[in-house]
Coordinates of C-alpha atoms in Angstrom, one line a residue:
X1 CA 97.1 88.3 123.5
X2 CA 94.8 91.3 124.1
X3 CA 94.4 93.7 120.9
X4 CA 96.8 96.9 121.2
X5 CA 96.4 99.9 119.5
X6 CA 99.2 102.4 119.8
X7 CA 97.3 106.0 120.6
X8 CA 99.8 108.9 120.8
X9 CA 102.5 108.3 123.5
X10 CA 101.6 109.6 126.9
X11 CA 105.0 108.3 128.4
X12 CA 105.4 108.6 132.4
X13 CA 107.8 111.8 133.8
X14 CA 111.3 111.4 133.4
X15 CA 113.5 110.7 136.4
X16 CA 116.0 112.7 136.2
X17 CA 118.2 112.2 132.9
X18 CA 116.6 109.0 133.0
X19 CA 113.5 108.1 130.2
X20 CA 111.0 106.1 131.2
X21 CA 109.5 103.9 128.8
X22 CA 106.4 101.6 129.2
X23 CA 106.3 97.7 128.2
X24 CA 103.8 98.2 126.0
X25 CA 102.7 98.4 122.3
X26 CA 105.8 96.6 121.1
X27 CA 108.6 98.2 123.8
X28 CA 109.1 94.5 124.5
X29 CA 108.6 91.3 122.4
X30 CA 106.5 89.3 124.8
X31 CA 106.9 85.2 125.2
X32 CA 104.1 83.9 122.1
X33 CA 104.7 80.4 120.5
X34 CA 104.0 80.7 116.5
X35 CA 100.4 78.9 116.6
X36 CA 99.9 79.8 112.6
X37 CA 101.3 76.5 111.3
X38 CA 99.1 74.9 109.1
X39 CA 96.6 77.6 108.2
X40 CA 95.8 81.0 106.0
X41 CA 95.7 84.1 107.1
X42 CA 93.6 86.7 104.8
X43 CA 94.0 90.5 105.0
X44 CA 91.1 91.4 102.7
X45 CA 90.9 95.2 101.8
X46 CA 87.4 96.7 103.0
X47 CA 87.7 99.6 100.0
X48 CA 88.7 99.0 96.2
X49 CA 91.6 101.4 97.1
X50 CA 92.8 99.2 100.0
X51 CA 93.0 101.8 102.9
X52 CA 91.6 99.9 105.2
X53 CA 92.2 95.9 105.9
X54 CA 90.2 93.1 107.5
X55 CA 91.7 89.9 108.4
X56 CA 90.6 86.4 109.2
X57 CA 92.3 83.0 109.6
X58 CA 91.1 79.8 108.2
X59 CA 93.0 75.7 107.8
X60 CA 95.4 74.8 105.3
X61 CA 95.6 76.4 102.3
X62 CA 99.1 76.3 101.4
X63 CA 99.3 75.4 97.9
X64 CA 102.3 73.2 97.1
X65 CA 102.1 73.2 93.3
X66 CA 102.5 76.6 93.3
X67 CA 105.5 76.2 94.9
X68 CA 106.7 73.7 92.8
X69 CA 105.8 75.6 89.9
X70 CA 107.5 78.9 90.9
X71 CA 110.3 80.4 89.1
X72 CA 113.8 80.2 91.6
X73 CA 115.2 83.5 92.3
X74 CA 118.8 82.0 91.6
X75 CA 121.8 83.3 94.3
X76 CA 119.4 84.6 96.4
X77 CA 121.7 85.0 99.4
X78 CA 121.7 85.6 103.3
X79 CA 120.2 89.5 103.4
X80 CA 119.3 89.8 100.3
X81 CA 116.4 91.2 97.9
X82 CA 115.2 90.6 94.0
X83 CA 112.3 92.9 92.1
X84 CA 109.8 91.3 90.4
X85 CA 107.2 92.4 88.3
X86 CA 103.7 92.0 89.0
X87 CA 100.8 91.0 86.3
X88 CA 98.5 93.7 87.7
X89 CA 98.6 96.5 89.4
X90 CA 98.3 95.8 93.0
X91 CA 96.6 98.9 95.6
X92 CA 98.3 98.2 99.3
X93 CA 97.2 101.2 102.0
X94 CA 95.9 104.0 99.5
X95 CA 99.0 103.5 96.6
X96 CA 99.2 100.8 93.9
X97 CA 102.2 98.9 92.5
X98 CA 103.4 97.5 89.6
X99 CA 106.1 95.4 91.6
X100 CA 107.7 94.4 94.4
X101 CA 110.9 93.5 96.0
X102 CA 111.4 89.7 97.6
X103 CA 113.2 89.9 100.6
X104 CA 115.3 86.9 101.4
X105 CA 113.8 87.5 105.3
X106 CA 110.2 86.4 104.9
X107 CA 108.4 89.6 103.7
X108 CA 107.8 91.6 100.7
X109 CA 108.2 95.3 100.7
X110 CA 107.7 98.2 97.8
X111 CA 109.4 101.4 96.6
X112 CA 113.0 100.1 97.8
X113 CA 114.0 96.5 99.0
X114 CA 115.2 95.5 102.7
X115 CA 118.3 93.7 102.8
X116 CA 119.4 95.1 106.3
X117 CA 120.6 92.6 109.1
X118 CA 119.2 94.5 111.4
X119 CA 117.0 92.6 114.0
X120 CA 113.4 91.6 112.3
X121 CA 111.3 93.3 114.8
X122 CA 108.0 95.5 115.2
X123 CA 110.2 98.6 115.1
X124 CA 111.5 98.3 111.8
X125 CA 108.2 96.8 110.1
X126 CA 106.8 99.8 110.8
X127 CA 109.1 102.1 109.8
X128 CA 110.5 100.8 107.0
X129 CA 109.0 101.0 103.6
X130 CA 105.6 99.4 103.2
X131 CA 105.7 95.9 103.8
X132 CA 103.9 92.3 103.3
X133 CA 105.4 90.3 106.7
X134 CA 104.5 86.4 106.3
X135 CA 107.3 85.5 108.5
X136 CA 109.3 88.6 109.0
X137 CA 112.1 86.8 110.7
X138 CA 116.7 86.2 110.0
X139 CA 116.5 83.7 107.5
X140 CA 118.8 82.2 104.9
X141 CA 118.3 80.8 101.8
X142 CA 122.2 81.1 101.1
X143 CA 121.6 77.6 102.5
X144 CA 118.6 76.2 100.3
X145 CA 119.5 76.8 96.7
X146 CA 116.1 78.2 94.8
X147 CA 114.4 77.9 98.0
X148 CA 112.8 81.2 97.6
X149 CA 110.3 80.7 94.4
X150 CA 108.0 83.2 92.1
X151 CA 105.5 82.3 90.4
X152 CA 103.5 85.1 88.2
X153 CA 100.0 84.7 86.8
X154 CA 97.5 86.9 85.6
X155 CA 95.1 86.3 88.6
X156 CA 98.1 85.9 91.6
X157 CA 101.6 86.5 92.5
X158 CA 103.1 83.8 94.7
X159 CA 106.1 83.8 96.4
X160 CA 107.2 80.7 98.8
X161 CA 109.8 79.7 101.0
X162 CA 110.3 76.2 100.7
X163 CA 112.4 74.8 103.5
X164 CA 114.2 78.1 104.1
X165 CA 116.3 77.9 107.3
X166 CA 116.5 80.5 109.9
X167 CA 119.9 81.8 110.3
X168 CA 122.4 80.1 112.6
X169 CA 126.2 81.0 113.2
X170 CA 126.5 77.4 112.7
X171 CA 125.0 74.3 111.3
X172 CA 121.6 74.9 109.4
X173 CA 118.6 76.8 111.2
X174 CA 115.4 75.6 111.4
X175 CA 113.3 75.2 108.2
X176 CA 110.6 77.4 107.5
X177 CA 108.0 76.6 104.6
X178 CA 105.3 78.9 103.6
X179 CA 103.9 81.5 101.5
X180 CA 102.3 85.0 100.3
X181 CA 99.9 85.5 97.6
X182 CA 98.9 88.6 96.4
X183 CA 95.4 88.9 94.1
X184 CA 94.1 91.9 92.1
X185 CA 91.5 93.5 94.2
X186 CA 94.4 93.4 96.9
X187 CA 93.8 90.9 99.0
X188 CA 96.3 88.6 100.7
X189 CA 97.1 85.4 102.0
X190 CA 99.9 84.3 104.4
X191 CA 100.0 80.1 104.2
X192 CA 101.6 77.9 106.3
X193 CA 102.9 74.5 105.5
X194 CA 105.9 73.6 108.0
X195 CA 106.8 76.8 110.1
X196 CA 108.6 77.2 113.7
X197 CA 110.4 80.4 114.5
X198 CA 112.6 80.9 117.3
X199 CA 110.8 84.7 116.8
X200 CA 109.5 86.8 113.7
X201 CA 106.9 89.0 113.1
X202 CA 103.8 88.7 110.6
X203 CA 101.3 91.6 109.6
X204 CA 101.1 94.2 106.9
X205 CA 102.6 97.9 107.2
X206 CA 102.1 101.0 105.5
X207 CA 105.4 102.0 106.8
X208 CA 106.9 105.4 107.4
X209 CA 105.7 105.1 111.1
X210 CA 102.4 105.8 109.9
X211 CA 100.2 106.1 113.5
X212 CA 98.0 103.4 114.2
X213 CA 100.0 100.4 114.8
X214 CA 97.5 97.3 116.4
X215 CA 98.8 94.3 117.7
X216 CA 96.5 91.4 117.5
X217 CA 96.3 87.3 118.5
X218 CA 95.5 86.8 114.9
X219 CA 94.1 82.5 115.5
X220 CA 92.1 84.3 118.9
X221 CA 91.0 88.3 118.0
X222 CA 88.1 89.1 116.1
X223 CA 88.8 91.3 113.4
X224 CA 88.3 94.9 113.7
X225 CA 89.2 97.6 110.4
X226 CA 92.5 98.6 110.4
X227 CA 94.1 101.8 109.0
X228 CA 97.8 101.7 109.9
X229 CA 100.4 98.6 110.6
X230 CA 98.4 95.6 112.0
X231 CA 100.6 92.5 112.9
X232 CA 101.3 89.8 115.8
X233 CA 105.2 89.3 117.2
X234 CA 106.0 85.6 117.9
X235 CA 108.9 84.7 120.2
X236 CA 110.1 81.9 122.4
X237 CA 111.5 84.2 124.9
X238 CA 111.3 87.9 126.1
X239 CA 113.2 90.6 124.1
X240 CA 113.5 94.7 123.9
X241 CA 112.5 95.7 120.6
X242 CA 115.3 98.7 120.8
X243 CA 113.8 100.2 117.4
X244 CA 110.3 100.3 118.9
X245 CA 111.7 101.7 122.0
X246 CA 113.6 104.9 120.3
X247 CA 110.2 105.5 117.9
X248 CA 108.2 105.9 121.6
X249 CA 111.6 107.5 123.1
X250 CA 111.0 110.3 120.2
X251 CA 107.5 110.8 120.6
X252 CA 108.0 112.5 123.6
X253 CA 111.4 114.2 123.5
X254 CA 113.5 116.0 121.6
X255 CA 115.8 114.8 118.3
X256 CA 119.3 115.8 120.5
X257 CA 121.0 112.9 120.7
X258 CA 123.7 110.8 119.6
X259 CA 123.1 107.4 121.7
X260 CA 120.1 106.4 123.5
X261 CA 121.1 103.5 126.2
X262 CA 118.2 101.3 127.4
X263 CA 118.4 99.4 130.9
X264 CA 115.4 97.7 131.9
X265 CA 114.0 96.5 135.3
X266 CA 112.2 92.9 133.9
X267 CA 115.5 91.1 134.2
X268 CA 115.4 90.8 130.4
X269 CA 119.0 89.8 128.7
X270 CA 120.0 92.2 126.5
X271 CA 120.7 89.7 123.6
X272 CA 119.7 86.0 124.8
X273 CA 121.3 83.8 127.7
X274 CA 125.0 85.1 127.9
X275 CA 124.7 88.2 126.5
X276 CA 125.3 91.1 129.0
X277 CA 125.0 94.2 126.3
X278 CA 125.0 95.1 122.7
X279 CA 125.1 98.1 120.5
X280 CA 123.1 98.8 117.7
X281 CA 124.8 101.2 115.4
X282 CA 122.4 103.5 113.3
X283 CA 124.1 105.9 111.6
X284 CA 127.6 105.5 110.2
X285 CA 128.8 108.8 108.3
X286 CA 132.9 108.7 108.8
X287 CA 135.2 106.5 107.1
X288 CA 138.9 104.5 107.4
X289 CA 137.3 102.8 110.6
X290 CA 135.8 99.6 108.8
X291 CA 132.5 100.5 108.9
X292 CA 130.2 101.0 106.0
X293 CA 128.6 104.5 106.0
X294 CA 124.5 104.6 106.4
X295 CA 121.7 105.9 107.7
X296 CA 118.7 104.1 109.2
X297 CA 118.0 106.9 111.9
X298 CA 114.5 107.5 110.3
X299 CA 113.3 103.8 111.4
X300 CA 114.3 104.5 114.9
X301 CA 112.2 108.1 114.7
X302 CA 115.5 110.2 114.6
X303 CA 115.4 113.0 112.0
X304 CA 118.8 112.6 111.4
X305 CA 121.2 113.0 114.4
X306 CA 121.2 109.7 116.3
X307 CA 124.2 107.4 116.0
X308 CA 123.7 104.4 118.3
X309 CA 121.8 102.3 120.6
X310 CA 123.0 100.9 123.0
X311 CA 121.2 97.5 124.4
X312 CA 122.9 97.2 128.5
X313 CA 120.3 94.7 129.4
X314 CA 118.4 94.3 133.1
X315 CA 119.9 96.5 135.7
X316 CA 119.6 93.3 138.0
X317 CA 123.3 92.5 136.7
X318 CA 125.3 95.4 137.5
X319 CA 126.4 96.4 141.0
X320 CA 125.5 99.8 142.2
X321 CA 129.0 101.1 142.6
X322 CA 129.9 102.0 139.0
X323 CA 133.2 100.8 139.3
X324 CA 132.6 97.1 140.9
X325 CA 132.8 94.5 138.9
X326 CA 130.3 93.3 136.9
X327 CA 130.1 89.1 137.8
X328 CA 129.1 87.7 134.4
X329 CA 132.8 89.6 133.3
X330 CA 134.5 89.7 136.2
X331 CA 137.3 87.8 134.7
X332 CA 137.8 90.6 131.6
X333 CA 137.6 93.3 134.8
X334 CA 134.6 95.1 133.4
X335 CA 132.8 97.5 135.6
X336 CA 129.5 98.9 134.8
X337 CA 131.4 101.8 133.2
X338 CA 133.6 100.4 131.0
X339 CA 130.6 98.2 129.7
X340 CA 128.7 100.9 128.7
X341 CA 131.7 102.4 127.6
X342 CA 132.9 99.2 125.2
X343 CA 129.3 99.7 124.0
X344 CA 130.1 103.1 122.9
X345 CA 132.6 102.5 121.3
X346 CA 131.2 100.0 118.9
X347 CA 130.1 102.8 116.4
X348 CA 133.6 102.8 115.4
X349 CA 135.3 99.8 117.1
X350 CA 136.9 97.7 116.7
X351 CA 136.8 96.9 112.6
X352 CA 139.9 98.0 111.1
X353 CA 143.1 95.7 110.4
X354 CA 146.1 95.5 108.7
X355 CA 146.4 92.7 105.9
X356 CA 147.8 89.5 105.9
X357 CA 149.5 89.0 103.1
X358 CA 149.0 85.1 103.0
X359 CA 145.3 85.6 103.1
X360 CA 144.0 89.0 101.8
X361 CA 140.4 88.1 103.8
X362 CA 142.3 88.1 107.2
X363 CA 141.7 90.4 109.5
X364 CA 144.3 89.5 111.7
X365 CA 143.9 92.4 114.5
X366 CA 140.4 91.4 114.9
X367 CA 139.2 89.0 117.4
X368 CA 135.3 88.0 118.8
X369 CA 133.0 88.2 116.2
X370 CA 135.6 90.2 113.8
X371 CA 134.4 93.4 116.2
X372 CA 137.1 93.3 119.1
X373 CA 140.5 93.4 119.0
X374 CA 142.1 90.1 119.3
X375 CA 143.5 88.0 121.9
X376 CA 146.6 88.2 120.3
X377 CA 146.9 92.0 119.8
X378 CA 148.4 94.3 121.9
X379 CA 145.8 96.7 122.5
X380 CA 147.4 98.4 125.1
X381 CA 144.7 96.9 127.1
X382 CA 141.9 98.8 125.4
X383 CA 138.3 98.5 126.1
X384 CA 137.4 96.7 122.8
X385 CA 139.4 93.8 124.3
X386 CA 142.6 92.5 123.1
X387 CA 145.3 93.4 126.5
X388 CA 148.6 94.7 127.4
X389 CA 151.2 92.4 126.1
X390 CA 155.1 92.2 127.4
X391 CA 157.5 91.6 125.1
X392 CA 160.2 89.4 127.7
X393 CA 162.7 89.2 125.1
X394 CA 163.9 86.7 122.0
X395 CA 165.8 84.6 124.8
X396 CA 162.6 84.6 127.1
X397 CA 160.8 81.5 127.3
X398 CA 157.6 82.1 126.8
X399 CA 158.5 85.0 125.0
X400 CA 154.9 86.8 125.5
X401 CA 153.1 87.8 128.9
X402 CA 149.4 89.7 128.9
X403 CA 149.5 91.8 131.5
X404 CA 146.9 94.8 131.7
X405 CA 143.5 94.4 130.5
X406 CA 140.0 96.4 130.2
X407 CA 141.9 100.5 131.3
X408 CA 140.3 102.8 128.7
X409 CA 140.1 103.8 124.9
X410 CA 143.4 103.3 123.4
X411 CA 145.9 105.8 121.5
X412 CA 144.9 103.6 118.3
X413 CA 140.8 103.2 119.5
X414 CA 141.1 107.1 119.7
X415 CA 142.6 107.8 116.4
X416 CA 140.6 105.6 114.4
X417 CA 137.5 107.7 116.4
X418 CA 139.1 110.8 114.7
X419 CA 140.2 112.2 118.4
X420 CA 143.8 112.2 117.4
X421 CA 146.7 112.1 114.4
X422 CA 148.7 109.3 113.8
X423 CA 151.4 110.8 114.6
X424 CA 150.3 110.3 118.4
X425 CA 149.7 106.8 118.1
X426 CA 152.3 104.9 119.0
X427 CA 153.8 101.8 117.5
X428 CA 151.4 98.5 118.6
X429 CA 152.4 94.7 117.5
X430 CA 150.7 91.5 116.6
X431 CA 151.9 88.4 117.7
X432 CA 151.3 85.7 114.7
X433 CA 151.5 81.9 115.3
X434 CA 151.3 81.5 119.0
X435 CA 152.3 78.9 120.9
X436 CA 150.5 77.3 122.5
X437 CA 147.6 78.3 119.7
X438 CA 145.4 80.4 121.4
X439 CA 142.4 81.8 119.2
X440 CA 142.1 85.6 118.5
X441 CA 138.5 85.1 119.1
X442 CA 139.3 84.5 123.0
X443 CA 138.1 87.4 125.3
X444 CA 141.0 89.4 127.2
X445 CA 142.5 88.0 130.3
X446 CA 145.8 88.7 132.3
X447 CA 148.6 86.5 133.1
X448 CA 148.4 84.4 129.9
X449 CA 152.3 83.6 128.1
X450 CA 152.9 82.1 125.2
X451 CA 155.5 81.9 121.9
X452 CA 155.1 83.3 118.8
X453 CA 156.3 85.7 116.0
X454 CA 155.8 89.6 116.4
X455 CA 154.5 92.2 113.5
X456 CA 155.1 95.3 114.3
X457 CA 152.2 98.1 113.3
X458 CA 152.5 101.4 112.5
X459 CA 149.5 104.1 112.7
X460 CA 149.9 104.8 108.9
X461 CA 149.0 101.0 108.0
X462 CA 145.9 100.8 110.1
X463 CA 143.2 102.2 108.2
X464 CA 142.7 100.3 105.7

């Protein structure tokens, strides 16, 4: 990998309405095997106030009894972050600390601690407070009780991860084992004992999206003296870095936007094999929709006004008449628009649910991934999934038919947006113990009957 320094964007004309970002410095995430196992890596401070970093890479090193020795941070969970002191007062880019907060995902950071699921990219190191990155990668020690260890002395501060796994929807990730130290006159040391991301990032940042962002082959590049964020991204396959790509977006044109959608040309999935598009909501500031309010526009290089990103993957898998089908989802009847328009609509939808009394954790209206409506929910064939569903009658047999899938925003999807009043909602239903026992995490499709119990839902009971 060629050493990258990111000089002030000079991004190519616009075409049209259309943006056009370059590959480079970090846009996307390119294919690069972590090749650290087994040795240090040194960022050594050229000045005794630590603006300025070196770095070099030598064998082993990772110290095992300090590991062992290292005080548990107990309940340290999936997302998560702890303070600790420090024995000395530690200078990191021009300001010095007293402590620091241990971020369950690989990394240490100062002034606030990161406990955000957002995706462990380039993007956010850089923007985000300033930050130590060993392994800056999804990991969860919810899964390795006092796998995360501290260990304070008056010469070092060492924090391990000892057989931490990455995070997996299911089953246990693979185990990562490794550590930071931090010394007095500021130097650091990133060792490696048993480490294998799927991808992560390692480096040191400022933060703030302080200028001067290099990215290096750390085991291949000879050291140069760095100013700003230097770092290397590791992956096993290629990936948009959508935070990096709204920071270069914003160097060049104006805050005025609510969503910034990305397409790109390299045939790159928007989210892994199967994936066809995402959204990425930024900033939340409403509430009875489900969604927690916040604000991370300032790590994507918004001052404030954008919302959401929107991920739609390579162009290569949409047909050029807008309302074709798209083939990965023909079966759900999405077109290109009512992708991007299901996108959209994830800043708001689809979160909110009525109770179940049997199981106050339910979310019975909610389907895939607890953010679509459910297979069994008559959505009135919104475009957040869920379908159309015919009531045939008590004497029917089956007594439930989907019918209409995949139309539009619903009366409900546009209340909960704040576009109308309950009182124009009309009356929806839930269909509870279907038989057969199809799963509300099953995408929408037509034609489908089945038994079951209806609930009957009102507007007033919905946001909750």
């Amino acid at each position: 990998m060629r050493a990258l320094k990111a000089a002030p964007a000079t991004a190519a004309p616009d075409a049209g309405s259309i943006a056009i970002i370059q590959d480079s410095d970090g846009v996307v995430e390119r294919q690069n095997q972590f090749n650290l196992d087994g040795a240090t890596l040194t960022f050594t401070p050229v000045n005794a106030t630590a603006t300025q970093y070196r770095y070099g890479v030598a064998q082993q090193g990772y110290d095992a009894a300090a590991a062992a020795a290292g005080a548990p941070l107990i309940a340290l969970d999936d997302d998560d972050s702890r303070l600790v002191t420090l024995p000395f007062a530690f200078p990191f880019f021009g300001a010095s600390y007293r402590q620091v907060y241990v971020n369950s995902d690989g990394n240490l950071t100062f002034t606030v601690g990161d406990s955000a699921s957002t995706p462990r990219s380039l993007g956010r190191m850089t923007a985000g407070p300033p930050r130590i990155s060993p392994l800056f990668d999804d990991l969860n020690p919810a899964q390795t009780a006092g796998g995360v260890r501290v260990l304070v002395e008056g010469a070092r501060a060492v924090v391990s991860w000892v057989k931490v796994p990455e995070y997996a929807i299911s089953g246990t990730g693979t185990l990562q084992t490794f550590q930071a130290r931090l010394y007095p006159d500021g130097h650091i040391d990133f060792a490696y004992a048993d480490v294998n991301p799927a991808s992560a990032v390692a480096g040191i940042a400022p933060g703030a999206l302080q200028p001067g962002t290099t990215l290096v082959d750390f085991l291949t590049d000879a050291s140069a003296v760095y100013t700003a964020t230097i770092a290397e991204v590791f992956g096993n396959s290629l990936t948009i870095d959508v935070v990096t790509v709204a920071q270069q977006f914003y160097q060049t044109h104006e805050d005025a936007y609510d969503y910034l959608v990305i397409y790109n040309n390299m045939g790159i999935p928007a989210l892994g094999e199967g994936t066809v598009a995402y959204e990425e909501t930024v900033r939340s500031s409403g509430a009875g929709y489900g969604v927690p309010q916040g604000d991370a526009s300032q790590q994507f290089g918004s001052a404030g006004r954008l919302q959401s990103v929107l991920n739609l993957g390579p162009l290569s898998q949409y047909p050029v008449d807008p309302n074709a089908l798209v083939p990965a989802r023909a079966a759900q009847a999405d077109t290109p628009l009512t992708i991007l328009t299901h996108e959209a609509g994830h800043l708001f939808l689809a979160f909110a649910s009525i109770k179940n009394a049997a199981d106050p954790t339910a979310l019975p209206m909610l389907g895939f991934q607890l953010a679509h409506w459910s297979f069994l929910f008559d959505s009135e064939a919104s475009v957040m999934e869920g379908e159309r569903i015919a009531d045939l009658g008590g004497s029917a047999a089956p007594e439930f038919l989907t019918t209409d899938i995949t139309q539009a925003y619903a009366p409900l999807d546009q209340y909960l947006m704040g576009f109308r009043d309950a009182s124009e909602v009309p009356d929806v239903f839930l269909v509870n113990n279907p038989s057969p026992n199809f799963a509300a995490a099953q995408h929408q499709y037509s034609g489908i009957a089945f038994n079951g119990t209806r609930q009957n839902i009102a507007a007033e009971h919905r946001r909750e």
